[in-house]
Amino acid sequence: MDYFQIALVTLEATIRLSVPLILAALAGLYSERSGVFDIGLEGKMLAAAFAGGAAAAVYDSAFIGLVMAIIVSVALALVHAFASITQRGNQIVSGVAINFIALGATVILGQAWFRQGGRTPQLGEDSRFQAVTLPFAETLADVPVIGPIYNSLISGHFLLTYFAFAMVPITWWVLYRTRFGLRLRAVGENPGAVDTAGISVTKMRYMAVICCGILCGFAGAYLSMAVAAGFVKGMTAGKGFIALAALIFAKWKPVNVMLACLLFGFLDAGAILMQGKSLPLVGEVPVQFMQALPYILTVVLLAGFIGKAIPPKAGGQPYVKER
């Protein structure tokens, strides 16, 4: 395998591994831009992955699985919204609670329903998303350079992959070019001024949290119904927290979120590629170190090596309507 092929394989793996991070980070972007911090991205992704895998296995339909994944994720998002917006509870505590609930409930329900140690049954072709071959991909495959790039790097991904990358410019447009986006950002910066203008702060924050739940549902469905053929215990493996780190690293900006997630995906892909390989002057790098590398970078970036990341001014603060 020459260097060009290695680069293609690495970049293809980078895209595949970054998709759930992009979806989850964009989900957190909507919520946190409205002033509602959401540390429960991991839990919503995990619950959505289980719901999607379970529904797809029972009904033998990827579409039904996706719908169930979104419904369950939105339901948990509404629980977080009720606790942190309506009841003005601590947003961090609420998010942590959702993570614990999802971690335990998915295993208990999986064992009770399917008797496979918390797993869902293996999904068939009709029960999961298949790779999409773009037009002329096979025809151009033999064309030097351009052919392999189009055939392997651009074509051949899951439908949810293209959806994730499409959501980046869509999110940018929604946040910066629509009335909804303007109000959403205003609620996160100065909810009092928004309230004075006659706009419901509670409604805007609920809508933002629902958007968060929808995207987490897509992220979970991608894990259990696209890259894998069913749900496995703890299959999110901290991706929700990495997405949260990418969101902070990107300073709450959609395009930067995508780039940050691609960076984390590249490190993860590199870790997989380098397992069992020897490096000059170093020798064989321990597998455990390569697997831990994305998480090490997360800690390093959050330790303050990304410059000053200023969150929305009203972030994490429950709003009390002035009388």
mmCIF file of N, CA, C and O in Angstrom, residues 10-75:
data_model
loop_
_atom_site.group_PDB
_atom_site.id
_atom_site.type_symbol
_atom_site.label_atom_id
_atom_site.label_comp_id
_atom_site.label_asym_id
_atom_site.label_seq_id
_atom_site.Cartn_x
_atom_site.Cartn_y
_atom_site.Cartn_z
ATOM 1 N N THR A 10 -6.857 6.708 5.662
ATOM 2 C CA THR A 10 -6.892 7.499 6.900
ATOM 3 C C THR A 10 -7.961 8.577 6.844
ATOM 4 O O THR A 10 -8.707 8.782 7.808
ATOM 5 N N LEU A 11 -8.055 9.273 5.706
ATOM 6 C CA LEU A 11 -9.052 10.334 5.574
ATOM 7 C C LEU A 11 -10.468 9.767 5.564
ATOM 8 O O LEU A 11 -11.390 10.367 6.127
ATOM 9 N N GLU A 12 -10.639 8.612 4.931
ATOM 10 C CA GLU A 12 -11.963 7.977 4.917
ATOM 11 C C GLU A 12 -12.371 7.593 6.343
ATOM 12 O O GLU A 12 -13.524 7.804 6.748
ATOM 13 N N ALA A 13 -11.428 7.047 7.100
ATOM 14 C CA ALA A 13 -11.710 6.697 8.496
ATOM 15 C C ALA A 13 -11.965 7.948 9.333
ATOM 16 O O ALA A 13 -12.802 7.939 10.235
ATOM 17 N N THR A 14 -11.239 9.021 9.023
ATOM 18 C CA THR A 14 -11.449 10.291 9.730
ATOM 19 C C THR A 14 -12.880 10.783 9.555
ATOM 20 O O THR A 14 -13.539 11.188 10.521
ATOM 21 N N ILE A 15 -13.372 10.750 8.330
ATOM 22 C CA ILE A 15 -14.744 11.181 8.058
ATOM 23 C C ILE A 15 -15.731 10.295 8.802
ATOM 24 O O ILE A 15 -16.669 10.779 9.449
ATOM 25 N N ARG A 16 -15.517 8.987 8.708
ATOM 26 C CA ARG A 16 -16.445 8.043 9.345
ATOM 27 C C ARG A 16 -16.500 8.239 10.864
ATOM 28 O O ARG A 16 -17.577 8.222 11.458
ATOM 29 N N LEU A 17 -15.354 8.460 11.488
ATOM 30 C CA LEU A 17 -15.299 8.589 12.938
ATOM 31 C C LEU A 17 -15.727 9.963 13.437
ATOM 32 O O LEU A 17 -16.101 10.115 14.599
ATOM 33 N N SER A 18 -15.671 10.960 12.561
ATOM 34 C CA SER A 18 -16.020 12.318 12.987
ATOM 35 C C SER A 18 -17.509 12.615 12.902
ATOM 36 O O SER A 18 -17.981 13.579 13.512
ATOM 37 N N VAL A 19 -18.267 11.795 12.184
ATOM 38 C CA VAL A 19 -19.692 12.074 11.969
ATOM 39 C C VAL A 19 -20.483 12.168 13.275
ATOM 40 O O VAL A 19 -21.207 13.155 13.496
ATOM 41 N N PRO A 20 -20.399 11.179 14.187
ATOM 42 C CA PRO A 20 -21.164 11.320 15.435
ATOM 43 C C PRO A 20 -20.703 12.505 16.273
ATOM 44 O O PRO A 20 -21.507 13.118 16.978
ATOM 45 N N LEU A 21 -19.421 12.852 16.172
ATOM 46 C CA LEU A 21 -18.917 14.014 16.904
ATOM 47 C C LEU A 21 -19.513 15.302 16.343
ATOM 48 O O LEU A 21 -19.901 16.201 17.105
ATOM 49 N N ILE A 22 -19.586 15.402 15.016
ATOM 50 C CA ILE A 22 -20.147 16.604 14.388
ATOM 51 C C ILE A 22 -21.612 16.778 14.770
ATOM 52 O O ILE A 22 -22.049 17.869 15.162
ATOM 53 N N LEU A 23 -22.371 15.699 14.683
ATOM 54 C CA LEU A 23 -23.793 15.772 15.011
ATOM 55 C C LEU A 23 -24.009 16.146 16.473
ATOM 56 O O LEU A 23 -24.842 16.999 16.799
ATOM 57 N N ALA A 24 -23.244 15.514 17.363
ATOM 58 C CA ALA A 24 -23.402 15.794 18.798
ATOM 59 C C ALA A 24 -22.931 17.200 19.141
ATOM 60 O O ALA A 24 -23.551 17.891 19.957
ATOM 61 N N ALA A 25 -21.835 17.639 18.519
ATOM 62 C CA ALA A 25 -21.322 18.978 18.811
ATOM 63 C C ALA A 25 -22.279 20.055 18.298
ATOM 64 O O ALA A 25 -22.507 21.067 18.972
ATOM 65 N N LEU A 26 -22.851 19.846 17.118
ATOM 66 C CA LEU A 26 -23.851 20.794 16.613
ATOM 67 C C LEU A 26 -25.091 20.792 17.501
ATOM 68 O O LEU A 26 -25.730 21.836 17.704
ATOM 69 N N ALA A 27 -25.440 19.622 18.031
ATOM 70 C CA ALA A 27 -26.568 19.537 18.966
ATOM 71 C C ALA A 27 -26.299 20.403 20.192
ATOM 72 O O ALA A 27 -27.148 21.193 20.618
ATOM 73 N N GLY A 28 -25.097 20.260 20.747
ATOM 74 C CA GLY A 28 -24.727 21.076 21.900
ATOM 75 C C GLY A 28 -24.652 22.550 21.558
ATOM 76 O O GLY A 28 -24.940 23.406 22.403
ATOM 77 N N LEU A 29 -24.303 22.854 20.300
ATOM 78 C CA LEU A 29 -24.212 24.246 19.868
ATOM 79 C C LEU A 29 -25.569 24.945 19.967
ATOM 80 O O LEU A 29 -25.666 26.071 20.479
ATOM 81 N N TYR A 30 -26.615 24.278 19.498
ATOM 82 C CA TYR A 30 -27.956 24.871 19.575
ATOM 83 C C TYR A 30 -28.347 25.123 21.026
ATOM 84 O O TYR A 30 -28.843 26.201 21.377
ATOM 85 N N SER A 31 -28.124 24.117 21.869
ATOM 86 C CA SER A 31 -28.535 24.231 23.264
ATOM 87 C C SER A 31 -27.746 25.309 23.996
ATOM 88 O O SER A 31 -28.318 26.173 24.663
ATOM 89 N N GLU A 32 -26.440 25.289 23.848
ATOM 90 C CA GLU A 32 -25.608 26.193 24.619
ATOM 91 C C GLU A 32 -25.666 27.622 24.095
ATOM 92 O O GLU A 32 -25.481 28.575 24.856
ATOM 93 N N ARG A 33 -25.932 27.787 22.800
ATOM 94 C CA ARG A 33 -26.117 29.145 22.277
ATOM 95 C C ARG A 33 -27.349 29.818 22.877
ATOM 96 O O ARG A 33 -27.437 31.038 22.944
ATOM 97 N N SER A 34 -28.308 29.003 23.321
ATOM 98 C CA SER A 34 -29.514 29.544 23.940
ATOM 99 C C SER A 34 -29.345 29.752 25.441
ATOM 100 O O SER A 34 -30.264 30.230 26.102
ATOM 101 N N GLY A 35 -28.184 29.354 25.969
ATOM 102 C CA GLY A 35 -27.925 29.541 27.391
ATOM 103 C C GLY A 35 -28.151 28.313 28.241
ATOM 104 O O GLY A 35 -28.074 28.382 29.467
ATOM 105 N N VAL A 36 -28.417 27.163 27.606
ATOM 106 C CA VAL A 36 -28.637 25.922 28.361
ATOM 107 C C VAL A 36 -27.447 24.997 28.133
ATOM 108 O O VAL A 36 -27.305 24.405 27.057
ATOM 109 N N PHE A 37 -26.590 24.880 29.124
ATOM 110 C CA PHE A 37 -25.449 23.972 29.016
ATOM 111 C C PHE A 37 -25.953 22.532 29.032
ATOM 112 O O PHE A 37 -26.852 22.183 29.799
ATOM 113 N N ASP A 38 -25.380 21.704 28.185
ATOM 114 C CA ASP A 38 -25.844 20.320 28.073
ATOM 115 C C ASP A 38 -24.666 19.363 28.133
ATOM 116 O O ASP A 38 -24.002 19.112 27.135
ATOM 117 N N ILE A 39 -24.432 18.834 29.321
ATOM 118 C CA ILE A 39 -23.379 17.835 29.485
ATOM 119 C C ILE A 39 -23.929 16.439 29.254
ATOM 120 O O ILE A 39 -23.209 15.449 29.343
ATOM 121 N N GLY A 40 -25.247 16.375 28.936
ATOM 122 C CA GLY A 40 -25.899 15.088 28.720
ATOM 123 C C GLY A 40 -25.901 14.627 27.276
ATOM 124 O O GLY A 40 -26.701 13.761 26.915
ATOM 125 N N LEU A 41 -25.034 15.165 26.440
ATOM 126 C CA LEU A 41 -24.948 14.720 25.051
ATOM 127 C C LEU A 41 -24.641 13.228 24.967
ATOM 128 O O LEU A 41 -25.215 12.506 24.149
ATOM 129 N N GLU A 42 -23.755 12.779 25.823
ATOM 130 C CA GLU A 42 -23.373 11.363 25.837
ATOM 131 C C GLU A 42 -24.579 10.476 26.116
ATOM 132 O O GLU A 42 -24.807 9.467 25.442
ATOM 133 N N GLY A 43 -25.363 10.845 27.127
ATOM 134 C CA GLY A 43 -26.511 10.032 27.495
ATOM 135 C C GLY A 43 -27.570 9.989 26.406
ATOM 136 O O GLY A 43 -28.149 8.929 26.120
ATOM 137 N N LYS A 44 -27.832 11.128 25.778
ATOM 138 C CA LYS A 44 -28.839 11.155 24.710
ATOM 139 C C LYS A 44 -28.370 10.345 23.504
ATOM 140 O O LYS A 44 -29.169 9.652 22.863
ATOM 141 N N MET A 45 -27.096 10.429 23.166
ATOM 142 C CA MET A 45 -26.572 9.623 22.064
ATOM 143 C C MET A 45 -26.705 8.138 22.365
ATOM 144 O O MET A 45 -27.113 7.339 21.511
ATOM 145 N N LEU A 46 -26.359 7.748 23.593
ATOM 146 C CA LEU A 46 -26.395 6.336 23.977
ATOM 147 C C LEU A 46 -27.826 5.806 23.959
ATOM 148 O O LEU A 46 -28.093 4.714 23.439
ATOM 149 N N ALA A 47 -28.757 6.584 24.524
ATOM 150 C CA ALA A 47 -30.153 6.162 24.534
ATOM 151 C C ALA A 47 -30.704 6.075 23.111
ATOM 152 O O ALA A 47 -31.465 5.153 22.777
ATOM 153 N N ALA A 48 -30.325 7.029 22.267
ATOM 154 C CA ALA A 48 -30.788 7.010 20.879
ATOM 155 C C ALA A 48 -30.214 5.815 20.130
ATOM 156 O O ALA A 48 -30.912 5.186 19.320
ATOM 157 N N ALA A 49 -28.956 5.493 20.384
ATOM 158 C CA ALA A 49 -28.337 4.334 19.736
ATOM 159 C C ALA A 49 -29.070 3.054 20.118
ATOM 160 O O ALA A 49 -29.334 2.188 19.269
ATOM 161 N N PHE A 50 -29.424 2.930 21.398
ATOM 162 C CA PHE A 50 -30.157 1.740 21.844
ATOM 163 C C PHE A 50 -31.558 1.698 21.252
ATOM 164 O O PHE A 50 -31.999 0.667 20.738
ATOM 165 N N ALA A 51 -32.265 2.823 21.311
ATOM 166 C CA ALA A 51 -33.630 2.862 20.793
ATOM 167 C C ALA A 51 -33.654 2.561 19.304
ATOM 168 O O ALA A 51 -34.511 1.812 18.812
ATOM 169 N N GLY A 52 -32.703 3.153 18.563
ATOM 170 C CA GLY A 52 -32.648 2.911 17.132
ATOM 171 C C GLY A 52 -32.335 1.460 16.808
ATOM 172 O O GLY A 52 -32.988 0.842 15.962
ATOM 173 N N GLY A 53 -31.331 0.902 17.488
ATOM 174 C CA GLY A 53 -30.963 -0.491 17.245
ATOM 175 C C GLY A 53 -32.073 -1.452 17.620
ATOM 176 O O GLY A 53 -32.348 -2.419 16.901
ATOM 177 N N ALA A 54 -32.745 -1.186 18.749
ATOM 178 C CA ALA A 54 -33.825 -2.064 19.202
ATOM 179 C C ALA A 54 -35.017 -2.005 18.252
ATOM 180 O O ALA A 54 -35.573 -3.037 17.857
ATOM 181 N N ALA A 55 -35.435 -0.793 17.875
ATOM 182 C CA ALA A 55 -36.587 -0.650 16.981
ATOM 183 C C ALA A 55 -36.298 -1.225 15.597
ATOM 184 O O ALA A 55 -37.164 -1.868 14.991
ATOM 185 N N ALA A 56 -35.084 -1.008 15.105
ATOM 186 C CA ALA A 56 -34.729 -1.541 13.795
ATOM 187 C C ALA A 56 -34.719 -3.068 13.811
ATOM 188 O O ALA A 56 -35.125 -3.717 12.831
ATOM 189 N N ALA A 57 -34.273 -3.659 14.928
ATOM 190 C CA ALA A 57 -34.247 -5.115 15.034
ATOM 191 C C ALA A 57 -35.654 -5.699 15.109
ATOM 192 O O ALA A 57 -35.947 -6.740 14.514
ATOM 193 N N VAL A 58 -36.540 -5.019 15.828
ATOM 194 C CA VAL A 58 -37.905 -5.530 16.007
ATOM 195 C C VAL A 58 -38.735 -5.348 14.741
ATOM 196 O O VAL A 58 -39.456 -6.262 14.314
ATOM 197 N N TYR A 59 -38.646 -4.167 14.128
ATOM 198 C CA TYR A 59 -39.498 -3.850 12.979
ATOM 199 C C TYR A 59 -38.795 -4.064 11.639
ATOM 200 O O TYR A 59 -39.413 -3.866 10.588
ATOM 201 N N ASP A 60 -37.525 -4.421 11.670
ATOM 202 C CA ASP A 60 -36.761 -4.685 10.455
ATOM 203 C C ASP A 60 -36.804 -3.495 9.506
ATOM 204 O O ASP A 60 -36.979 -3.637 8.295
ATOM 205 N N SER A 61 -36.635 -2.292 10.083
ATOM 206 C CA SER A 61 -36.703 -1.073 9.273
ATOM 207 C C SER A 61 -35.732 -0.044 9.828
ATOM 208 O O SER A 61 -35.816 0.326 11.006
ATOM 209 N N ALA A 62 -34.836 0.441 8.986
ATOM 210 C CA ALA A 62 -33.889 1.471 9.408
ATOM 211 C C ALA A 62 -34.608 2.793 9.662
ATOM 212 O O ALA A 62 -34.240 3.542 10.573
ATOM 213 N N PHE A 63 -35.646 3.072 8.873
ATOM 214 C CA PHE A 63 -36.377 4.327 9.041
ATOM 215 C C PHE A 63 -37.076 4.371 10.397
ATOM 216 O O PHE A 63 -37.020 5.384 11.105
ATOM 217 N N ILE A 64 -37.744 3.279 10.767
ATOM 218 C CA ILE A 64 -38.406 3.226 12.079
ATOM 219 C C ILE A 64 -37.380 3.343 13.190
ATOM 220 O O ILE A 64 -37.601 4.023 14.204
ATOM 221 N N GLY A 65 -36.235 2.718 13.016
ATOM 222 C CA GLY A 65 -35.172 2.825 14.014
ATOM 223 C C GLY A 65 -34.705 4.256 14.189
ATOM 224 O O GLY A 65 -34.505 4.722 15.311
ATOM 225 N N LEU A 66 -34.536 4.972 13.068
ATOM 226 C CA LEU A 66 -34.112 6.370 13.130
ATOM 227 C C LEU A 66 -35.156 7.225 13.841
ATOM 228 O O LEU A 66 -34.819 8.061 14.691
ATOM 229 N N VAL A 67 -36.428 7.012 13.514
ATOM 230 C CA VAL A 67 -37.503 7.786 14.155
ATOM 231 C C VAL A 67 -37.528 7.532 15.656
ATOM 232 O O VAL A 67 -37.650 8.468 16.463
ATOM 233 N N MET A 68 -37.382 6.273 16.065
ATOM 234 C CA MET A 68 -37.393 5.953 17.495
ATOM 235 C C MET A 68 -36.177 6.548 18.203
ATOM 236 O O MET A 68 -36.272 7.000 19.348
ATOM 237 N N ALA A 69 -35.043 6.548 17.529
ATOM 238 C CA ALA A 69 -33.834 7.138 18.114
ATOM 239 C C ALA A 69 -34.054 8.622 18.382
ATOM 240 O O ALA A 69 -33.698 9.136 19.457
ATOM 241 N N ILE A 70 -34.664 9.318 17.433
ATOM 242 C CA ILE A 70 -34.928 10.751 17.593
ATOM 243 C C ILE A 70 -35.946 10.993 18.696
ATOM 244 O O ILE A 70 -35.783 11.898 19.532
ATOM 245 N N ILE A 71 -37.004 10.176 18.745
ATOM 246 C CA ILE A 71 -38.047 10.348 19.761
ATOM 247 C C ILE A 71 -37.481 10.187 21.166
ATOM 248 O O ILE A 71 -37.740 11.005 22.062
ATOM 249 N N VAL A 72 -36.695 9.149 21.374
ATOM 250 C CA VAL A 72 -36.117 8.905 22.706
ATOM 251 C C VAL A 72 -35.144 10.016 23.079
ATOM 252 O O VAL A 72 -35.131 10.497 24.221
ATOM 253 N N SER A 73 -34.324 10.439 22.135
ATOM 254 C CA SER A 73 -33.372 11.511 22.416
ATOM 255 C C SER A 73 -34.084 12.818 22.748
ATOM 256 O O SER A 73 -33.700 13.529 23.688
ATOM 257 N N VAL A 74 -35.123 13.149 21.987
ATOM 258 C CA VAL A 74 -35.888 14.373 22.256
ATOM 259 C C VAL A 74 -36.583 14.273 23.612
ATOM 260 O O VAL A 74 -36.677 15.270 24.345
ATOM 261 N N ALA A 75 -37.075 13.092 23.963
ATOM 262 C CA ALA A 75 -37.718 12.908 25.270
ATOM 263 C C ALA A 75 -36.743 13.208 26.407
ATOM 264 O O ALA A 75 -37.093 13.901 27.378
#
